[in-house]
Tab-separated table of C-alpha atoms in Angstrom:
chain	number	residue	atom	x	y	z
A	1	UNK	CA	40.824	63.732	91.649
A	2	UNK	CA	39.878	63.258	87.918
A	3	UNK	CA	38.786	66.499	86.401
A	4	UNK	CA	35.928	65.146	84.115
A	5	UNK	CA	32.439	64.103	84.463
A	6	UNK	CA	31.263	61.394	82.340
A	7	UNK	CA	28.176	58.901	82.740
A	8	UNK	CA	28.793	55.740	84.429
A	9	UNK	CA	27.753	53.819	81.720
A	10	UNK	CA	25.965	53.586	78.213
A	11	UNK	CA	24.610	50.997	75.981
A	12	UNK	CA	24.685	50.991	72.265
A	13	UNK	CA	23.071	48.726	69.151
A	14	UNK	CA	26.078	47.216	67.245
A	15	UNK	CA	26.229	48.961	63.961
A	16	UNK	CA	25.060	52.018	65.384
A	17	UNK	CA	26.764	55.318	66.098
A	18	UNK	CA	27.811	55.446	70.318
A	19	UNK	CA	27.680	59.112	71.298
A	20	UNK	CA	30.090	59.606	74.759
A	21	UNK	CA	30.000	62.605	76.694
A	22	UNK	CA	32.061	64.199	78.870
A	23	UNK	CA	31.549	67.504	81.288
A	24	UNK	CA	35.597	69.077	81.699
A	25	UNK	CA	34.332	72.668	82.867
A	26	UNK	CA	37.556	73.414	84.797
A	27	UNK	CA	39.740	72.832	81.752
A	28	UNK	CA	42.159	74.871	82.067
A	29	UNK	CA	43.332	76.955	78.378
A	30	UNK	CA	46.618	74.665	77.772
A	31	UNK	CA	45.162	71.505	78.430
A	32	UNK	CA	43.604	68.445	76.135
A	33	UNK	CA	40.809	66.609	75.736
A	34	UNK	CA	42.015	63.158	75.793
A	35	UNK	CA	40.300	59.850	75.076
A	36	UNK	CA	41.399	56.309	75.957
A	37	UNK	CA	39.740	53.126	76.171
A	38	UNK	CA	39.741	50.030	78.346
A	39	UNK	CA	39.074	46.546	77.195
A	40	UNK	CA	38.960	43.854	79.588
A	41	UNK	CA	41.876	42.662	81.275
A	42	UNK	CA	43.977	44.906	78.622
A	43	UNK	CA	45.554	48.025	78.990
A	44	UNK	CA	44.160	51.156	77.963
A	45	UNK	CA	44.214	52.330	74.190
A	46	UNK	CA	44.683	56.136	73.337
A	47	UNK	CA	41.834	57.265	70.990
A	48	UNK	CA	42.104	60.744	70.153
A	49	UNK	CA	42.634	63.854	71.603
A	50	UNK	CA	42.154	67.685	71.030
A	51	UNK	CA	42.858	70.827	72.220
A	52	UNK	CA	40.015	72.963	70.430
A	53	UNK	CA	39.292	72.490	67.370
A	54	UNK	CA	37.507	68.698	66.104
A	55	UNK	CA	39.376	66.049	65.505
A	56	UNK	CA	38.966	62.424	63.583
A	57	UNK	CA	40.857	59.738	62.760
A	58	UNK	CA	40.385	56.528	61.935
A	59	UNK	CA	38.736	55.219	64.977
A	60	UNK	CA	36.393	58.180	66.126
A	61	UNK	CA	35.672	61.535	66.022
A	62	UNK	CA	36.547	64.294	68.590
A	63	UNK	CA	33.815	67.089	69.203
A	64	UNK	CA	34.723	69.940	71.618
A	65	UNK	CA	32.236	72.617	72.578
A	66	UNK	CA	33.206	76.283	71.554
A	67	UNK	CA	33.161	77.196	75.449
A	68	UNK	CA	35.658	73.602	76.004
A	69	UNK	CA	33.338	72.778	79.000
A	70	UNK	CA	32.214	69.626	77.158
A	71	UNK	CA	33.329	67.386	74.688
A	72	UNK	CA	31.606	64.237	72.615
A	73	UNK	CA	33.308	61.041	71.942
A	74	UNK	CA	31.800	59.234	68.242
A	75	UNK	CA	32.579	55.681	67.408
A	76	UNK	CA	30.391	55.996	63.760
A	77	UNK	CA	29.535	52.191	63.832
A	78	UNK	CA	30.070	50.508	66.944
A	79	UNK	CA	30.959	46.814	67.046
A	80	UNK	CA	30.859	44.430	69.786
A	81	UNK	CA	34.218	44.898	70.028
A	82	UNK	CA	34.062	48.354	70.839
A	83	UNK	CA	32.319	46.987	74.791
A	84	UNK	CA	35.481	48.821	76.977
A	85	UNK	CA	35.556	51.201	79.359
A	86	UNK	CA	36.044	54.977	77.994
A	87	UNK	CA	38.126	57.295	79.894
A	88	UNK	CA	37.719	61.074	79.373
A	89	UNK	CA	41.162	62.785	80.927
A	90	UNK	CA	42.215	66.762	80.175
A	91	UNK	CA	45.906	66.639	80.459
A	92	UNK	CA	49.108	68.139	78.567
A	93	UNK	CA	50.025	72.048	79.901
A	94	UNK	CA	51.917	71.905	82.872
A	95	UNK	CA	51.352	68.019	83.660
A	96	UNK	CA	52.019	66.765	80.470
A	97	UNK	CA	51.919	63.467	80.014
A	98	UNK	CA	50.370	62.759	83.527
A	99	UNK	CA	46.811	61.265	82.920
A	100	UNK	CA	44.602	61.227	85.830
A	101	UNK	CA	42.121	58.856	85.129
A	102	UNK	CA	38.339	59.010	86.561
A	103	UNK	CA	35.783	56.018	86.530
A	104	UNK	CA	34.860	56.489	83.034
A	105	UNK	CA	31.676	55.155	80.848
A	106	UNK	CA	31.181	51.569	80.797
A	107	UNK	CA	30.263	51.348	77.128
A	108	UNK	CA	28.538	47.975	76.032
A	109	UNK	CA	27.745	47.463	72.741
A	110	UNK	CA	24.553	44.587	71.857
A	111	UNK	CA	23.756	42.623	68.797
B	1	UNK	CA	53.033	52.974	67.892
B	2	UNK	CA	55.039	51.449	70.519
B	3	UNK	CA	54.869	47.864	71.518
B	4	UNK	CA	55.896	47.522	75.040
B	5	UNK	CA	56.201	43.705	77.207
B	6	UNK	CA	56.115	43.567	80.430
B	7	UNK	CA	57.369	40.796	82.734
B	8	UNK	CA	55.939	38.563	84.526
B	9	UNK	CA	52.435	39.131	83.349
B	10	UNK	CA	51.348	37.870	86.743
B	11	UNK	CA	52.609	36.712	90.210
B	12	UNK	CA	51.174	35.247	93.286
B	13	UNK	CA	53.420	36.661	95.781
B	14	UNK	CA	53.920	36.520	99.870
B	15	UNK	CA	53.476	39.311	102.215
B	16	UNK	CA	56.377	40.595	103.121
B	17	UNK	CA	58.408	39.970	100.079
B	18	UNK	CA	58.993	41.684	96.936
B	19	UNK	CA	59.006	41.557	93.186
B	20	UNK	CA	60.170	43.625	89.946
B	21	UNK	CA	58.212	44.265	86.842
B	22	UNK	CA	59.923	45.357	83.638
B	23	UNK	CA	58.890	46.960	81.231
B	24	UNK	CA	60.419	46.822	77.702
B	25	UNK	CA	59.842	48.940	74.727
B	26	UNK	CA	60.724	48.001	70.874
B	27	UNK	CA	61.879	51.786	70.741
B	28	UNK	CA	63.307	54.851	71.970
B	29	UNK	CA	60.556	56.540	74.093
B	30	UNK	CA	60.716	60.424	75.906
B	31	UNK	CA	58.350	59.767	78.736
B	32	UNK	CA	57.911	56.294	80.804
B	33	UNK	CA	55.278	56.068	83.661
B	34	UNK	CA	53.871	53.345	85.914
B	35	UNK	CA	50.437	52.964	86.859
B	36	UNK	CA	47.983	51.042	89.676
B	37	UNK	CA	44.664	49.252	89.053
B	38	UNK	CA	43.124	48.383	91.946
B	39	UNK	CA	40.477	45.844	91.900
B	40	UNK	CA	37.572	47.029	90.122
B	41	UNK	CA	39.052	51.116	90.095
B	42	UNK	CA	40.331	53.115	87.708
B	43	UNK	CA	44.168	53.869	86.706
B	44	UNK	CA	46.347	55.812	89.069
B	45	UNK	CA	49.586	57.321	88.237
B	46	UNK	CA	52.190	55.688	90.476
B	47	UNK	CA	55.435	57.795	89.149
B	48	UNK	CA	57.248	59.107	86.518
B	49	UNK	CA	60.377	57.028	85.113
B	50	UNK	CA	63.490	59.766	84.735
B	51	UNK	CA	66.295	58.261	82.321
B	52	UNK	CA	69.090	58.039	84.574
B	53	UNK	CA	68.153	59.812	87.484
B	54	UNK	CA	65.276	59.334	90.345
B	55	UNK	CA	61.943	58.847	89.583
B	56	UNK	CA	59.258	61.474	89.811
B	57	UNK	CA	56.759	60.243	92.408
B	58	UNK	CA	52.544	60.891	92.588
B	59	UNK	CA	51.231	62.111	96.056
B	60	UNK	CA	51.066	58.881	98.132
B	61	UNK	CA	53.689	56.849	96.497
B	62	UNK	CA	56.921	56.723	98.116
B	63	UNK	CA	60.509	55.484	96.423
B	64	UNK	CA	61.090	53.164	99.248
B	65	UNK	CA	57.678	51.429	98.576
B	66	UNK	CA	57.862	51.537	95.211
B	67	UNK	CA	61.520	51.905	93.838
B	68	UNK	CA	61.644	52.679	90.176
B	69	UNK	CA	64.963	52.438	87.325
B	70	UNK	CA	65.497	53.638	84.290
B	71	UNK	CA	68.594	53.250	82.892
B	72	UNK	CA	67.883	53.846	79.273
B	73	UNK	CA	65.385	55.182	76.695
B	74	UNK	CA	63.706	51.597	76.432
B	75	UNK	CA	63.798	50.257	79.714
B	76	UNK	CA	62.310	50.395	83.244
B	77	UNK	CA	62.272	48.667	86.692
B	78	UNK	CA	59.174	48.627	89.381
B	79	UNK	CA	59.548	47.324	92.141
B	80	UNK	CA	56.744	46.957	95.045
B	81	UNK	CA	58.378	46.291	98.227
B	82	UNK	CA	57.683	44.424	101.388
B	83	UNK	CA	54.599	43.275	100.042
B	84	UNK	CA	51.188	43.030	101.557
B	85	UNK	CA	47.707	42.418	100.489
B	86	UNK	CA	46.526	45.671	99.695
B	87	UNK	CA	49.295	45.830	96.765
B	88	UNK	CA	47.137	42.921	94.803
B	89	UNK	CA	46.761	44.925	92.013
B	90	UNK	CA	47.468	45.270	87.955
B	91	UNK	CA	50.646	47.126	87.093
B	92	UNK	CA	50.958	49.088	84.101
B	93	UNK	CA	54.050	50.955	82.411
B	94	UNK	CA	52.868	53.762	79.531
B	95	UNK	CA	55.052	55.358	77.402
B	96	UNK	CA	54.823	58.676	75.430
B	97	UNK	CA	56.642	58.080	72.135
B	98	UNK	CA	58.241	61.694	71.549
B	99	UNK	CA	58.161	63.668	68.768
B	100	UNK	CA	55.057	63.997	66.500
B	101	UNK	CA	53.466	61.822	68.848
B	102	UNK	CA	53.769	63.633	72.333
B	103	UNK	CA	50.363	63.211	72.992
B	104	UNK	CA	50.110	59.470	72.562
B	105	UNK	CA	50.608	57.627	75.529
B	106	UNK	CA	50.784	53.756	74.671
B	107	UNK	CA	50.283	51.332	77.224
B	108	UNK	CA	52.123	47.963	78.191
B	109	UNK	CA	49.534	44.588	78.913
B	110	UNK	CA	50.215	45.460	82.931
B	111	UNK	CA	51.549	42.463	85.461
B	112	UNK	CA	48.540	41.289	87.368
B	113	UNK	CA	50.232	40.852	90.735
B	114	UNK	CA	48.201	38.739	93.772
B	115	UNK	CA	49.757	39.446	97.275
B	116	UNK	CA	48.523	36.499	99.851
């Protein structure tokens, strides 16, 4: 079973900044945050990831609470073709490079 | 990043038979995996490709359903086995590129397979 919590979906205003959370309060101390998207009828796309401390690169920013319970996916200015589904997967440690995926967010981004 | 193919990008296949995907990477690569997308569901991790020895299977996947090969850093075999419909599914092969990148995974287009 996937170890994260994350709402089923969310709707953003293209242009504006999409705020994703995700709930990962049995993270254990060795493991990442990881983020990877979904666009339709493609395979997933790694985002970004972190262990504690946040992260950004050029397609988002990571932010990880101090107590690693939580974490925030940004996309600063969402575009239309930012619609995909987002996964939110703690992994590395012991199962590294296993990625158990949950449902996700269904992120859709309007005009 | 890695660019990885896979072939055939889809099938329409009988019950009862089987079929191989490959998956092909334009480089050396540490880790290879192989995933299943139901219909409408999220990802599942099938196995885990070993370079030249058996694969590494997931709780519910078996080798004799699902018989894997690697023989080198860039290549891998699936192969879903005496078919029926409940296998309609996409197939996906990820790779972790290795060092300075071992928490990338990159993923290949998958093989949309249809099992009537």
């Amino acid at each position: 079973d996937a170890k994260t919590t994350q709402p089923p979906s969310m709707d953003c205003a293209e242009g504006r900044a999409a705020n994703l959370p995700c709930n990962h309060s049995t993270i254990s101390g060795n493991e990442y945050v990881y983020w990877y998207r979904q666009i339709h009828s493609q395979g997933p796309q790694y985002i970004i990831h972190g262990l504690k401390n946040n992260e950004t690169n050029e397609m988002a920013s990571l932010i990880i609470t101090e107590d690693r319970k939580s974490s925030t996916l940004i996309l600063p200015h969402a575009t239309l073709r930012d619609t995909a589904v987002y996964y939110c997967i703690n992994g590395g440690g012991t199962s590294y490079g296993k990625l158990t995926f949950g449902q996700g967010t269904i992120l859709t981004v309007h005009p | 990043s890695a660019v990885i193919s896979q072939k055939p990008s889809r099938d329409i296949c009988q019950r009862g038979t089987s079929l191989t995907i490959q998956c092909q990477v334009d480089s050396q690569v540490t880790m290879m995996f192989w995933y299943r997308q139901q219909p409408g569901q999220s990802l599942t991790l099938i196995a885990t490709a070993n370079q030249g020895s058996e694969a590494t299977y997931e709780s519910g996947f078996v080798i004799d359903k699902f018989p894997i090969s690697r023989p080198n850093l860039t290549f891998s075999t699936l192969t879903v086995s005496n078919m029926s419909p409940e296998d309609s599914s996409i197939y996906l092969c990820s790779v972790v590129p290795g060092q300075g990148r071992r928490n990338e995974q990159f993923f290949g287009p998958g093989t949309r397979l249809t099992v009537l």
